[in-house]
C-alpha cells in the first residue's frame, strides 16, 4: 500500500499495463513463503521496503519518544513525500490478534488521533485511535526478540542521494 502511494515502480507489470506492487512482488529479500509461515519481523519489513526501492528509517518505541512519533505522523499526514507504518500490538487497541503493521493515513491535530489504514480490511476497516493509545501498542515487547515494536518512516528516495528526513 505504501510503496504504491509513493509511486515507486516495481519494475514489472502487475496486471495488464499497470505497474503496482502486490504481495507476490515483495519476496526479493525475504521469501514470501517464509513470511506467510512465520510472520514478518520489524527488520524484515524495513528490508523488504528497501529492496523495493524505498528509503526507510525504523524507530523502535524504546529508542524514540511519543513526540518524535507525533512529529513524523504530522509531517507525513500533510505530505505525499513520506508515510508512517506502525508496528503495534492489537491488544492495546482492544482488538483481536497480536502484533500487526498498518500505515497511518491521517492525523487529527485537535483530537490527537491517528487514522489507521488497517491492511486486514476484512477484520477492521480504517479507524481513528488516540495517538497515545497507538504509542502504547508500539511499546509492547516482541517475545521472539525482546524488543519493543515501533514505527517505520517510508519515503521515495531522492534523486540527489540525500535523505528525506534529516
mmCIF file with all atom_site columns, N, CA, C and O in Angstrom, residues 13-46:
data_model
loop_
_atom_site.group_PDB
_atom_site.id
_atom_site.type_symbol
_atom_site.label_atom_id
_atom_site.label_alt_id
_atom_site.label_comp_id
_atom_site.label_asym_id
_atom_site.label_entity_id
_atom_site.label_seq_id
_atom_site.pdbx_PDB_ins_code
_atom_site.Cartn_x
_atom_site.Cartn_y
_atom_site.Cartn_z
_atom_site.occupancy
_atom_site.B_iso_or_equiv
_atom_site.pdbx_formal_charge
_atom_site.auth_seq_id
_atom_site.auth_comp_id
_atom_site.auth_asym_id
_atom_site.auth_atom_id
_atom_site.pdbx_PDB_model_num
ATOM 1   N N  . UNK A 1 13 ? 5.084  -5.418  -14.492 1.00 0.00 ? 13 UNK A N  1
ATOM 2   C CA . UNK A 1 13 ? 3.641  -5.177  -14.530 1.00 0.00 ? 13 UNK A CA 1
ATOM 3   C C  . UNK A 1 13 ? 2.931  -6.026  -13.500 1.00 0.00 ? 13 UNK A C  1
ATOM 4   O O  . UNK A 1 13 ? 3.322  -7.145  -13.211 1.00 0.00 ? 13 UNK A O  1
ATOM 5   N N  . UNK A 1 14 ? 1.867  -5.441  -12.957 1.00 0.00 ? 14 UNK A N  1
ATOM 6   C CA . UNK A 1 14 ? 1.023  -6.150  -12.011 1.00 0.00 ? 14 UNK A CA 1
ATOM 7   C C  . UNK A 1 14 ? -0.041 -6.915  -12.791 1.00 0.00 ? 14 UNK A C  1
ATOM 8   O O  . UNK A 1 14 ? -0.051 -8.133  -12.844 1.00 0.00 ? 14 UNK A O  1
ATOM 9   N N  . UNK A 1 15 ? -0.961 -6.194  -13.431 1.00 0.00 ? 15 UNK A N  1
ATOM 10  C CA . UNK A 1 15 ? -1.998 -6.772  -14.284 1.00 0.00 ? 15 UNK A CA 1
ATOM 11  C C  . UNK A 1 15 ? -2.164 -5.841  -15.471 1.00 0.00 ? 15 UNK A C  1
ATOM 12  O O  . UNK A 1 15 ? -2.205 -4.626  -15.300 1.00 0.00 ? 15 UNK A O  1
ATOM 13  N N  . UNK A 1 16 ? -2.290 -6.407  -16.642 1.00 0.00 ? 16 UNK A N  1
ATOM 14  C CA . UNK A 1 16 ? -2.423 -5.566  -17.828 1.00 0.00 ? 16 UNK A CA 1
ATOM 15  C C  . UNK A 1 16 ? -1.254 -4.598  -17.906 1.00 0.00 ? 16 UNK A C  1
ATOM 16  O O  . UNK A 1 16 ? -0.114 -4.980  -17.675 1.00 0.00 ? 16 UNK A O  1
ATOM 17  N N  . UNK A 1 17 ? -1.528 -3.332  -18.158 1.00 0.00 ? 17 UNK A N  1
ATOM 18  C CA . UNK A 1 17 ? -0.434 -2.362  -18.262 1.00 0.00 ? 17 UNK A CA 1
ATOM 19  C C  . UNK A 1 17 ? -0.010 -1.743  -16.922 1.00 0.00 ? 17 UNK A C  1
ATOM 20  O O  . UNK A 1 17 ? 0.913  -0.943  -16.877 1.00 0.00 ? 17 UNK A O  1
ATOM 21  N N  . UNK A 1 18 ? -0.693 -2.111  -15.837 1.00 0.00 ? 18 UNK A N  1
ATOM 22  C CA . UNK A 1 18 ? -0.456 -1.435  -14.558 1.00 0.00 ? 18 UNK A CA 1
ATOM 23  C C  . UNK A 1 18 ? 0.776  -1.959  -13.837 1.00 0.00 ? 18 UNK A C  1
ATOM 24  O O  . UNK A 1 18 ? 0.995  -3.155  -13.713 1.00 0.00 ? 18 UNK A O  1
ATOM 25  N N  . UNK A 1 19 ? 1.556  -1.034  -13.338 1.00 0.00 ? 19 UNK A N  1
ATOM 26  C CA . UNK A 1 19 ? 2.779  -1.359  -12.600 1.00 0.00 ? 19 UNK A CA 1
ATOM 27  C C  . UNK A 1 19 ? 2.580  -0.968  -11.136 1.00 0.00 ? 19 UNK A C  1
ATOM 28  O O  . UNK A 1 19 ? 2.957  0.113   -10.717 1.00 0.00 ? 19 UNK A O  1
ATOM 29  N N  . UNK A 1 20 ? 1.935  -1.860  -10.383 1.00 0.00 ? 20 UNK A N  1
ATOM 30  C CA . UNK A 1 20 ? 1.677  -1.657  -8.961  1.00 0.00 ? 20 UNK A CA 1
ATOM 31  C C  . UNK A 1 20 ? 2.228  -2.844  -8.194  1.00 0.00 ? 20 UNK A C  1
ATOM 32  O O  . UNK A 1 20 ? 2.261  -3.965  -8.689  1.00 0.00 ? 20 UNK A O  1
ATOM 33  N N  . UNK A 1 21 ? 2.637  -2.585  -6.962  1.00 0.00 ? 21 UNK A N  1
ATOM 34  C CA . UNK A 1 21 ? 3.069  -3.680  -6.097  1.00 0.00 ? 21 UNK A CA 1
ATOM 35  C C  . UNK A 1 21 ? 1.865  -4.461  -5.605  1.00 0.00 ? 21 UNK A C  1
ATOM 36  O O  . UNK A 1 21 ? 0.814  -3.900  -5.330  1.00 0.00 ? 21 UNK A O  1
ATOM 37  N N  . UNK A 1 22 ? 2.023  -5.760  -5.487  1.00 0.00 ? 22 UNK A N  1
ATOM 38  C CA . UNK A 1 22 ? 1.116  -6.595  -4.715  1.00 0.00 ? 22 UNK A CA 1
ATOM 39  C C  . UNK A 1 22 ? 2.004  -7.523  -3.881  1.00 0.00 ? 22 UNK A C  1
ATOM 40  O O  . UNK A 1 22 ? 3.227  -7.517  -4.047  1.00 0.00 ? 22 UNK A O  1
ATOM 41  N N  . UNK A 1 23 ? 1.428  -8.271  -2.969  1.00 0.00 ? 23 UNK A N  1
ATOM 42  C CA . UNK A 1 23 ? 2.257  -9.034  -2.031  1.00 0.00 ? 23 UNK A CA 1
ATOM 43  C C  . UNK A 1 23 ? 3.168  -10.050 -2.717  1.00 0.00 ? 23 UNK A C  1
ATOM 44  O O  . UNK A 1 23 ? 4.237  -10.358 -2.205  1.00 0.00 ? 23 UNK A O  1
ATOM 45  N N  . UNK A 1 24 ? 2.793  -10.539 -3.890  1.00 0.00 ? 24 UNK A N  1
ATOM 46  C CA . UNK A 1 24 ? 3.640  -11.523 -4.568  1.00 0.00 ? 24 UNK A CA 1
ATOM 47  C C  . UNK A 1 24 ? 4.946  -10.923 -5.064  1.00 0.00 ? 24 UNK A C  1
ATOM 48  O O  . UNK A 1 24 ? 5.886  -11.638 -5.367  1.00 0.00 ? 24 UNK A O  1
ATOM 49  N N  . UNK A 1 25 ? 5.028  -9.598  -5.136  1.00 0.00 ? 25 UNK A N  1
ATOM 50  C CA . UNK A 1 25 ? 6.245  -8.937  -5.614  1.00 0.00 ? 25 UNK A CA 1
ATOM 51  C C  . UNK A 1 25 ? 7.201  -8.586  -4.477  1.00 0.00 ? 25 UNK A C  1
ATOM 52  O O  . UNK A 1 25 ? 8.259  -8.018  -4.722  1.00 0.00 ? 25 UNK A O  1
ATOM 53  N N  . UNK A 1 26 ? 6.855  -8.904  -3.266  1.00 0.00 ? 26 UNK A N  1
ATOM 54  C CA . UNK A 1 26 ? 7.653  -8.470  -2.125  1.00 0.00 ? 26 UNK A CA 1
ATOM 55  C C  . UNK A 1 26 ? 8.569  -9.561  -1.582  1.00 0.00 ? 26 UNK A C  1
ATOM 56  O O  . UNK A 1 26 ? 8.939  -9.546  -0.423  1.00 0.00 ? 26 UNK A O  1
ATOM 57  N N  . UNK A 1 27 ? 8.975  -10.488 -2.428  1.00 0.00 ? 27 UNK A N  1
ATOM 58  C CA . UNK A 1 27 ? 9.825  -11.567 -1.950  1.00 0.00 ? 27 UNK A CA 1
ATOM 59  C C  . UNK A 1 27 ? 11.264 -11.443 -2.419  1.00 0.00 ? 27 UNK A C  1
ATOM 60  O O  . UNK A 1 27 ? 11.996 -12.401 -2.441  1.00 0.00 ? 27 UNK A O  1
ATOM 61  N N  . UNK A 1 28 ? 11.680 -10.246 -2.778  1.00 0.00 ? 28 UNK A N  1
ATOM 62  C CA . UNK A 1 28 ? 13.028 -10.077 -3.293  1.00 0.00 ? 28 UNK A CA 1
ATOM 63  C C  . UNK A 1 28 ? 14.096 -10.264 -2.220  1.00 0.00 ? 28 UNK A C  1
ATOM 64  O O  . UNK A 1 28 ? 15.211 -10.628 -2.527  1.00 0.00 ? 28 UNK A O  1
ATOM 65  N N  . UNK A 1 29 ? 13.786 -10.023 -0.971  1.00 0.00 ? 29 UNK A N  1
ATOM 66  C CA . UNK A 1 29 ? 14.776 -10.147 0.107   1.00 0.00 ? 29 UNK A CA 1
ATOM 67  C C  . UNK A 1 29 ? 14.445 -11.275 1.070   1.00 0.00 ? 29 UNK A C  1
ATOM 68  O O  . UNK A 1 29 ? 15.320 -11.949 1.564   1.00 0.00 ? 29 UNK A O  1
ATOM 69  N N  . UNK A 1 30 ? 13.189 -11.431 1.371   1.00 0.00 ? 30 UNK A N  1
ATOM 70  C CA . UNK A 1 30 ? 12.727 -12.477 2.277   1.00 0.00 ? 30 UNK A CA 1
ATOM 71  C C  . UNK A 1 30 ? 11.718 -13.310 1.507   1.00 0.00 ? 30 UNK A C  1
ATOM 72  O O  . UNK A 1 30 ? 10.757 -12.762 0.970   1.00 0.00 ? 30 UNK A O  1
ATOM 73  N N  . UNK A 1 31 ? 11.929 -14.614 1.408   1.00 0.00 ? 31 UNK A N  1
ATOM 74  C CA . UNK A 1 31 ? 10.973 -15.442 0.663   1.00 0.00 ? 31 UNK A CA 1
ATOM 75  C C  . UNK A 1 31 ? 9.549  -15.283 1.193   1.00 0.00 ? 31 UNK A C  1
ATOM 76  O O  . UNK A 1 31 ? 9.324  -15.356 2.404   1.00 0.00 ? 31 UNK A O  1
ATOM 77  N N  . UNK A 1 32 ? 8.609  -15.048 0.287   1.00 0.00 ? 32 UNK A N  1
ATOM 78  C CA . UNK A 1 32 ? 7.219  -14.824 0.666   1.00 0.00 ? 32 UNK A CA 1
ATOM 79  C C  . UNK A 1 32 ? 6.653  -16.010 1.448   1.00 0.00 ? 32 UNK A C  1
ATOM 80  O O  . UNK A 1 32 ? 5.883  -15.820 2.383   1.00 0.00 ? 32 UNK A O  1
ATOM 81  N N  . UNK A 1 33 ? 7.047  -17.214 1.104   1.00 0.00 ? 33 UNK A N  1
ATOM 82  C CA . UNK A 1 33 ? 6.554  -18.393 1.825   1.00 0.00 ? 33 UNK A CA 1
ATOM 83  C C  . UNK A 1 33 ? 7.003  -18.369 3.288   1.00 0.00 ? 33 UNK A C  1
ATOM 84  O O  . UNK A 1 33 ? 6.265  -18.769 4.175   1.00 0.00 ? 33 UNK A O  1
ATOM 85  N N  . UNK A 1 34 ? 8.205  -17.878 3.535   1.00 0.00 ? 34 UNK A N  1
ATOM 86  C CA . UNK A 1 34 ? 8.706  -17.771 4.916   1.00 0.00 ? 34 UNK A CA 1
ATOM 87  C C  . UNK A 1 34 ? 7.880  -16.746 5.699   1.00 0.00 ? 34 UNK A C  1
ATOM 88  O O  . UNK A 1 34 ? 7.540  -16.959 6.854   1.00 0.00 ? 34 UNK A O  1
ATOM 89  N N  . UNK A 1 35 ? 7.558  -15.638 5.054   1.00 0.00 ? 35 UNK A N  1
ATOM 90  C CA . UNK A 1 35 ? 6.743  -14.604 5.699   1.00 0.00 ? 35 UNK A CA 1
ATOM 91  C C  . UNK A 1 35 ? 5.360  -15.153 6.020   1.00 0.00 ? 35 UNK A C  1
ATOM 92  O O  . UNK A 1 35 ? 4.839  -14.945 7.112   1.00 0.00 ? 35 UNK A O  1
ATOM 93  N N  . UNK A 1 36 ? 4.765  -15.872 5.062   1.00 0.00 ? 36 UNK A N  1
ATOM 94  C CA . UNK A 1 36 ? 3.430  -16.435 5.286   1.00 0.00 ? 36 UNK A CA 1
ATOM 95  C C  . UNK A 1 36 ? 3.434  -17.443 6.433   1.00 0.00 ? 36 UNK A C  1
ATOM 96  O O  . UNK A 1 36 ? 2.470  -17.536 7.179   1.00 0.00 ? 36 UNK A O  1
ATOM 97  N N  . UNK A 1 37 ? 4.523  -18.183 6.574   1.00 0.00 ? 37 UNK A N  1
ATOM 98  C CA . UNK A 1 37 ? 4.598  -19.206 7.616   1.00 0.00 ? 37 UNK A CA 1
ATOM 99  C C  . UNK A 1 37 ? 4.936  -18.629 8.986   1.00 0.00 ? 37 UNK A C  1
ATOM 100 O O  . UNK A 1 37 ? 4.384  -19.053 9.998   1.00 0.00 ? 37 UNK A O  1
ATOM 101 N N  . UNK A 1 38 ? 5.845  -17.647 9.039   1.00 0.00 ? 38 UNK A N  1
ATOM 102 C CA . UNK A 1 38 ? 6.375  -17.171 10.318  1.00 0.00 ? 38 UNK A CA 1
ATOM 103 C C  . UNK A 1 38 ? 6.018  -15.737 10.665  1.00 0.00 ? 38 UNK A C  1
ATOM 104 O O  . UNK A 1 38 ? 6.407  -15.250 11.715  1.00 0.00 ? 38 UNK A O  1
ATOM 105 N N  . UNK A 1 39 ? 5.327  -15.048 9.782   1.00 0.00 ? 39 UNK A N  1
ATOM 106 C CA . UNK A 1 39 ? 5.097  -13.627 10.008  1.00 0.00 ? 39 UNK A CA 1
ATOM 107 C C  . UNK A 1 39 ? 6.320  -12.841 9.570   1.00 0.00 ? 39 UNK A C  1
ATOM 108 O O  . UNK A 1 39 ? 7.260  -13.391 9.003   1.00 0.00 ? 39 UNK A O  1
ATOM 109 N N  . UNK A 1 40 ? 6.312  -11.569 9.845   1.00 0.00 ? 40 UNK A N  1
ATOM 110 C CA . UNK A 1 40 ? 7.410  -10.727 9.396   1.00 0.00 ? 40 UNK A CA 1
ATOM 111 C C  . UNK A 1 40 ? 7.936  -9.886  10.559  1.00 0.00 ? 40 UNK A C  1
ATOM 112 O O  . UNK A 1 40 ? 7.151  -9.323  11.319  1.00 0.00 ? 40 UNK A O  1
ATOM 113 N N  . UNK A 1 41 ? 9.230  -9.857  10.680  1.00 0.00 ? 41 UNK A N  1
ATOM 114 C CA . UNK A 1 41 ? 9.831  -9.073  11.754  1.00 0.00 ? 41 UNK A CA 1
ATOM 115 C C  . UNK A 1 41 ? 9.917  -7.604  11.340  1.00 0.00 ? 41 UNK A C  1
ATOM 116 O O  . UNK A 1 41 ? 9.815  -7.259  10.162  1.00 0.00 ? 41 UNK A O  1
ATOM 117 N N  . UNK A 1 42 ? 10.135 -6.770  12.315  1.00 0.00 ? 42 UNK A N  1
ATOM 118 C CA . UNK A 1 42 ? 10.318 -5.336  12.100  1.00 0.00 ? 42 UNK A CA 1
ATOM 119 C C  . UNK A 1 42 ? 11.456 -5.100  11.106  1.00 0.00 ? 42 UNK A C  1
ATOM 120 O O  . UNK A 1 42 ? 11.327 -4.331  10.157  1.00 0.00 ? 42 UNK A O  1
ATOM 121 N N  . UNK A 1 43 ? 12.580 -5.796  11.310  1.00 0.00 ? 43 UNK A N  1
ATOM 122 C CA . UNK A 1 43 ? 13.739 -5.651  10.441  1.00 0.00 ? 43 UNK A CA 1
ATOM 123 C C  . UNK A 1 43 ? 13.436 -6.144  9.026   1.00 0.00 ? 43 UNK A C  1
ATOM 124 O O  . UNK A 1 43 ? 13.877 -5.538  8.048   1.00 0.00 ? 43 UNK A O  1
ATOM 125 N N  . UNK A 1 44 ? 12.701 -7.253  8.923   1.00 0.00 ? 44 UNK A N  1
ATOM 126 C CA . UNK A 1 44 ? 12.366 -7.780  7.603   1.00 0.00 ? 44 UNK A CA 1
ATOM 127 C C  . UNK A 1 44 ? 11.449 -6.840  6.834   1.00 0.00 ? 44 UNK A C  1
ATOM 128 O O  . UNK A 1 44 ? 11.593 -6.687  5.625   1.00 0.00 ? 44 UNK A O  1
ATOM 129 N N  . UNK A 1 45 ? 10.505 -6.196  7.525   1.00 0.00 ? 45 UNK A N  1
ATOM 130 C CA . UNK A 1 45 ? 9.627  -5.244  6.846   1.00 0.00 ? 45 UNK A CA 1
ATOM 131 C C  . UNK A 1 45 ? 10.448 -4.084  6.300   1.00 0.00 ? 45 UNK A C  1
ATOM 132 O O  . UNK A 1 45 ? 10.273 -3.666  5.151   1.00 0.00 ? 45 UNK A O  1
ATOM 133 N N  . UNK A 1 46 ? 11.371 -3.576  7.109   1.00 0.00 ? 46 UNK A N  1
ATOM 134 C CA . UNK A 1 46 ? 12.249 -2.491  6.652   1.00 0.00 ? 46 UNK A CA 1
ATOM 135 C C  . UNK A 1 46 ? 13.081 -2.955  5.455   1.00 0.00 ? 46 UNK A C  1
ATOM 136 O O  . UNK A 1 46 ? 13.235 -2.222  4.466   1.00 0.00 ? 46 UNK A O  1
#
